[in-house]
């Protein structure tokens, strides 16, 4: 399937679930795989010991994206910066979330991310919202995508059932995930400072 057609299909599947209450989210909603957004090959080798106990939520602090096409470009830009400019083995996050309401596979469930310092990478999944959320909140469809991803992680055995959500600023000296997104994740049931 061509990339634009595949992204259209992912969007359609996601839109079908937009009216669903959070409690009724079906685990493992579609995740846009690396091949669909044309990721560079990863050279990362460090595996995660699953299930992990934490999820670290960040923002890219860059441009937001609100369509599958713009989000595909944005996740490519983030990966290019991490790999070609910074010299890292791949995009640092396990998953990225666009304002289009889709989840984009970064390093995925099994590979250790490089999203936080201080030993957090080996015991967490890193989720980054694409955009800057200092002064504005992500749209509800992006927040629902994150909640669905967390339910998926538990269903797959990648996250412990009693996992903890932390803001990037809880584990590292940073403004990420932005003031507005940080306020939101503090209301999530698994949030722990």
mmCIF file of C-alpha atoms in Angstrom:
data_model
loop_
_atom_site.group_PDB
_atom_site.id
_atom_site.type_symbol
_atom_site.label_atom_id
_atom_site.label_comp_id
_atom_site.label_asym_id
_atom_site.label_seq_id
_atom_site.Cartn_x
_atom_site.Cartn_y
_atom_site.Cartn_z
ATOM 1 C CA UNK A 1 0.000 0.000 0.000
ATOM 2 C CA UNK A 2 1.381 3.407 -0.897
ATOM 3 C CA UNK A 3 2.306 5.686 1.979
ATOM 4 C CA UNK A 4 -0.418 8.339 1.410
ATOM 5 C CA UNK A 5 -3.062 5.589 1.140
ATOM 6 C CA UNK A 6 -1.783 3.866 4.258
ATOM 7 C CA UNK A 7 -1.817 7.116 6.213
ATOM 8 C CA UNK A 8 -5.346 7.791 5.013
ATOM 9 C CA UNK A 9 -6.346 4.333 6.244
ATOM 10 C CA UNK A 10 -4.689 4.973 9.643
ATOM 11 C CA UNK A 11 -6.516 8.287 9.887
ATOM 12 C CA UNK A 12 -9.849 6.696 9.041
ATOM 13 C CA UNK A 13 -9.373 3.981 11.658
ATOM 14 C CA UNK A 14 -8.453 6.556 14.274
ATOM 15 C CA UNK A 15 -11.421 8.766 13.444
ATOM 16 C CA UNK A 16 -13.754 5.842 14.000
ATOM 17 C CA UNK A 17 -12.781 5.923 17.669
ATOM 18 C CA UNK A 18 -12.998 9.668 18.279
ATOM 19 C CA UNK A 19 -16.373 9.524 20.061
ATOM 20 C CA UNK A 20 -15.382 6.683 22.383
ATOM 21 C CA UNK A 21 -15.185 7.383 26.105
ATOM 22 C CA UNK A 22 -11.753 6.897 27.667
ATOM 23 C CA UNK A 23 -12.907 3.853 29.665
ATOM 24 C CA UNK A 24 -14.089 2.158 26.466
ATOM 25 C CA UNK A 25 -10.871 2.577 24.471
ATOM 26 C CA UNK A 26 -9.883 -0.644 22.822
ATOM 27 C CA UNK A 27 -6.235 -1.435 23.518
ATOM 28 C CA UNK A 28 -3.872 -1.238 20.591
ATOM 29 C CA UNK A 29 -5.471 1.275 18.287
ATOM 30 C CA UNK A 30 -3.505 1.606 15.053
ATOM 31 C CA UNK A 31 0.100 2.753 15.376
ATOM 32 C CA UNK A 32 1.713 4.164 12.241
ATOM 33 C CA UNK A 33 4.676 1.822 11.709
ATOM 34 C CA UNK A 34 8.158 3.049 10.817
ATOM 35 C CA UNK A 35 7.914 1.783 7.233
ATOM 36 C CA UNK A 36 4.807 3.923 6.643
ATOM 37 C CA UNK A 37 6.485 7.163 7.701
ATOM 38 C CA UNK A 38 9.661 6.074 5.878
ATOM 39 C CA UNK A 39 11.975 5.978 8.871
ATOM 40 C CA UNK A 40 15.714 5.744 8.476
ATOM 41 C CA UNK A 41 17.045 2.341 9.571
ATOM 42 C CA UNK A 42 17.759 2.139 13.291
ATOM 43 C CA UNK A 43 21.163 1.081 14.584
ATOM 44 C CA UNK A 44 19.981 0.904 18.220
ATOM 45 C CA UNK A 45 20.810 -2.339 19.989
ATOM 46 C CA UNK A 46 19.796 -1.853 23.649
ATOM 47 C CA UNK A 47 16.610 -3.808 24.434
ATOM 48 C CA UNK A 48 14.143 -3.023 27.204
ATOM 49 C CA UNK A 49 13.395 -5.505 29.968
ATOM 50 C CA UNK A 50 9.608 -5.622 29.718
ATOM 51 C CA UNK A 51 7.289 -4.808 31.309
ATOM 52 C CA UNK A 52 8.652 -1.413 32.319
ATOM 53 C CA UNK A 53 7.300 0.531 35.286
ATOM 54 C CA UNK A 54 7.331 4.086 33.904
ATOM 55 C CA UNK A 55 6.242 6.215 30.988
ATOM 56 C CA UNK A 56 8.007 9.551 30.455
ATOM 57 C CA UNK A 57 5.904 12.110 28.577
ATOM 58 C CA UNK A 58 7.666 14.909 26.704
ATOM 59 C CA UNK A 59 7.073 17.311 23.845
ATOM 60 C CA UNK A 60 9.356 17.894 20.881
ATOM 61 C CA UNK A 61 9.094 21.686 21.448
ATOM 62 C CA UNK A 62 9.069 22.065 17.681
ATOM 63 C CA UNK A 63 6.384 22.594 15.099
ATOM 64 C CA UNK A 64 3.050 20.878 15.614
ATOM 65 C CA UNK A 65 1.398 18.797 12.904
ATOM 66 C CA UNK A 66 -2.298 18.185 12.420
ATOM 67 C CA UNK A 67 -2.619 16.046 9.291
ATOM 68 C CA UNK A 68 -1.110 12.650 8.539
ATOM 69 C CA UNK A 69 1.048 14.164 5.792
ATOM 70 C CA UNK A 70 2.399 16.972 7.995
ATOM 71 C CA UNK A 71 2.947 14.597 10.920
ATOM 72 C CA UNK A 72 4.818 12.148 8.711
ATOM 73 C CA UNK A 73 7.118 15.009 7.659
ATOM 74 C CA UNK A 74 7.495 16.135 11.272
ATOM 75 C CA UNK A 75 8.445 12.697 12.621
ATOM 76 C CA UNK A 76 10.952 12.412 9.748
ATOM 77 C CA UNK A 77 12.365 15.816 10.733
ATOM 78 C CA UNK A 78 12.698 14.771 14.371
ATOM 79 C CA UNK A 79 14.446 11.549 13.386
ATOM 80 C CA UNK A 80 16.728 13.355 10.952
ATOM 81 C CA UNK A 81 17.771 15.791 13.681
ATOM 82 C CA UNK A 82 18.434 12.991 16.169
ATOM 83 C CA UNK A 83 20.292 10.734 13.726
ATOM 84 C CA UNK A 84 22.010 13.031 11.210
ATOM 85 C CA UNK A 85 22.639 16.105 13.377
ATOM 86 C CA UNK A 86 23.102 14.593 16.837
ATOM 87 C CA UNK A 87 24.606 11.275 15.678
ATOM 88 C CA UNK A 88 22.272 9.079 17.740
ATOM 89 C CA UNK A 89 21.204 5.570 16.685
ATOM 90 C CA UNK A 90 17.591 6.592 15.999
ATOM 91 C CA UNK A 91 14.807 8.961 17.032
ATOM 92 C CA UNK A 92 15.074 9.051 20.834
ATOM 93 C CA UNK A 93 11.413 8.357 21.656
ATOM 94 C CA UNK A 94 9.600 5.045 21.661
ATOM 95 C CA UNK A 95 6.484 6.719 20.243
ATOM 96 C CA UNK A 96 5.489 10.153 18.940
ATOM 97 C CA UNK A 97 1.975 11.571 18.948
ATOM 98 C CA UNK A 98 0.677 14.015 16.375
ATOM 99 C CA UNK A 99 -2.131 16.510 16.636
ATOM 100 C CA UNK A 100 -3.757 14.411 13.904
ATOM 101 C CA UNK A 101 -4.585 11.900 16.656
ATOM 102 C CA UNK A 102 -2.200 9.237 15.384
ATOM 103 C CA UNK A 103 0.629 7.466 17.184
ATOM 104 C CA UNK A 104 3.872 7.117 15.224
ATOM 105 C CA UNK A 105 6.257 4.297 16.056
ATOM 106 C CA UNK A 106 9.693 5.528 17.104
ATOM 107 C CA UNK A 107 11.879 2.889 18.731
ATOM 108 C CA UNK A 108 8.760 0.889 19.591
ATOM 109 C CA UNK A 109 7.995 -1.268 22.617
ATOM 110 C CA UNK A 110 11.149 -3.369 22.728
ATOM 111 C CA UNK A 111 14.057 -0.963 22.167
ATOM 112 C CA UNK A 112 15.380 1.313 24.895
ATOM 113 C CA UNK A 113 14.824 4.985 24.165
ATOM 114 C CA UNK A 114 17.108 7.937 24.867
ATOM 115 C CA UNK A 115 14.390 10.303 26.044
ATOM 116 C CA UNK A 116 15.547 11.004 29.626
ATOM 117 C CA UNK A 117 18.733 10.934 31.658
ATOM 118 C CA UNK A 118 19.588 9.573 35.068
ATOM 119 C CA UNK A 119 18.883 5.912 34.381
ATOM 120 C CA UNK A 120 15.256 6.485 33.333
ATOM 121 C CA UNK A 121 15.675 5.200 29.767
ATOM 122 C CA UNK A 122 16.205 1.611 30.883
ATOM 123 C CA UNK A 123 13.005 1.533 32.926
ATOM 124 C CA UNK A 124 10.584 3.594 30.846
ATOM 125 C CA UNK A 125 8.812 4.074 27.558
ATOM 126 C CA UNK A 126 9.245 7.577 26.109
ATOM 127 C CA UNK A 127 6.234 9.229 24.493
ATOM 128 C CA UNK A 128 6.646 12.632 22.871
ATOM 129 C CA UNK A 129 3.870 14.900 21.638
ATOM 130 C CA UNK A 130 4.929 16.660 18.437
ATOM 131 C CA UNK A 131 4.654 20.385 19.099
ATOM 132 C CA UNK A 132 5.301 22.939 21.821
ATOM 133 C CA UNK A 133 2.875 22.763 24.744
ATOM 134 C CA UNK A 134 4.144 25.556 26.974
ATOM 135 C CA UNK A 135 1.179 27.847 26.256
ATOM 136 C CA UNK A 136 -1.397 25.577 24.670
ATOM 137 C CA UNK A 137 -2.713 22.071 25.179
ATOM 138 C CA UNK A 138 -2.637 19.289 22.601
ATOM 139 C CA UNK A 139 -6.046 18.591 21.029
ATOM 140 C CA UNK A 140 -8.247 15.957 22.635
ATOM 141 C CA UNK A 141 -7.638 13.492 19.793
ATOM 142 C CA UNK A 142 -3.895 13.525 20.583
ATOM 143 C CA UNK A 143 -4.566 13.021 24.297
ATOM 144 C CA UNK A 144 -6.918 10.133 23.499
ATOM 145 C CA UNK A 145 -4.226 8.592 21.288
ATOM 146 C CA UNK A 146 -1.795 8.710 24.224
ATOM 147 C CA UNK A 147 -4.310 7.086 26.575
ATOM 148 C CA UNK A 148 -4.999 4.387 24.005
ATOM 149 C CA UNK A 149 -1.270 3.777 23.598
ATOM 150 C CA UNK A 150 -0.877 3.333 27.366
ATOM 151 C CA UNK A 151 -3.755 0.816 27.437
ATOM 152 C CA UNK A 152 -2.092 -0.971 24.539
ATOM 153 C CA UNK A 153 1.198 -1.125 26.441
ATOM 154 C CA UNK A 154 -0.505 -2.833 29.370
ATOM 155 C CA UNK A 155 -2.411 -5.223 27.069
ATOM 156 C CA UNK A 156 0.825 -6.175 25.263
ATOM 157 C CA UNK A 157 2.728 -6.700 28.515
ATOM 158 C CA UNK A 158 5.130 -3.838 27.731
ATOM 159 C CA UNK A 159 3.897 -1.752 30.696
ATOM 160 C CA UNK A 160 3.175 -3.008 34.191
ATOM 161 C CA UNK A 161 -0.466 -2.756 35.190
ATOM 162 C CA UNK A 162 0.581 -0.358 37.963
ATOM 163 C CA UNK A 163 2.833 1.728 35.679
ATOM 164 C CA UNK A 164 3.618 5.344 36.549
ATOM 165 C CA UNK A 165 3.380 8.335 34.211
ATOM 166 C CA UNK A 166 5.972 11.053 34.704
ATOM 167 C CA UNK A 167 6.542 14.318 32.950
ATOM 168 C CA UNK A 168 9.946 14.781 31.355
ATOM 169 C CA UNK A 169 10.577 17.582 33.883
ATOM 170 C CA UNK A 170 9.985 15.105 36.731
ATOM 171 C CA UNK A 171 13.050 13.096 35.731
ATOM 172 C CA UNK A 172 15.335 15.684 34.120
ATOM 173 C CA UNK A 173 16.014 19.424 34.321
ATOM 174 C CA UNK A 174 13.855 20.612 31.412
ATOM 175 C CA UNK A 175 10.663 22.532 30.643
ATOM 176 C CA UNK A 176 9.318 19.532 28.721
ATOM 177 C CA UNK A 177 6.537 18.474 28.291
ATOM 178 C CA UNK A 178 5.495 22.132 28.435
ATOM 179 C CA UNK A 179 3.373 23.771 31.130
ATOM 180 C CA UNK A 180 -0.026 23.017 29.587
ATOM 181 C CA UNK A 181 0.665 19.363 28.758
ATOM 182 C CA UNK A 182 2.258 18.867 32.172
ATOM 183 C CA UNK A 183 -0.916 20.169 33.868
ATOM 184 C CA UNK A 184 -2.946 17.641 31.876
ATOM 185 C CA UNK A 185 -0.817 14.560 32.580
ATOM 186 C CA UNK A 186 -0.901 15.378 36.302
ATOM 187 C CA UNK A 187 -4.627 14.549 36.156
ATOM 188 C CA UNK A 188 -4.064 11.119 34.610
ATOM 189 C CA UNK A 189 -4.712 8.218 36.996
ATOM 190 C CA UNK A 190 -1.213 6.738 36.707
ATOM 191 C CA UNK A 191 0.644 10.043 37.166
ATOM 192 C CA UNK A 192 3.209 9.948 40.011
ATOM 193 C CA UNK A 193 5.644 12.731 40.816
#
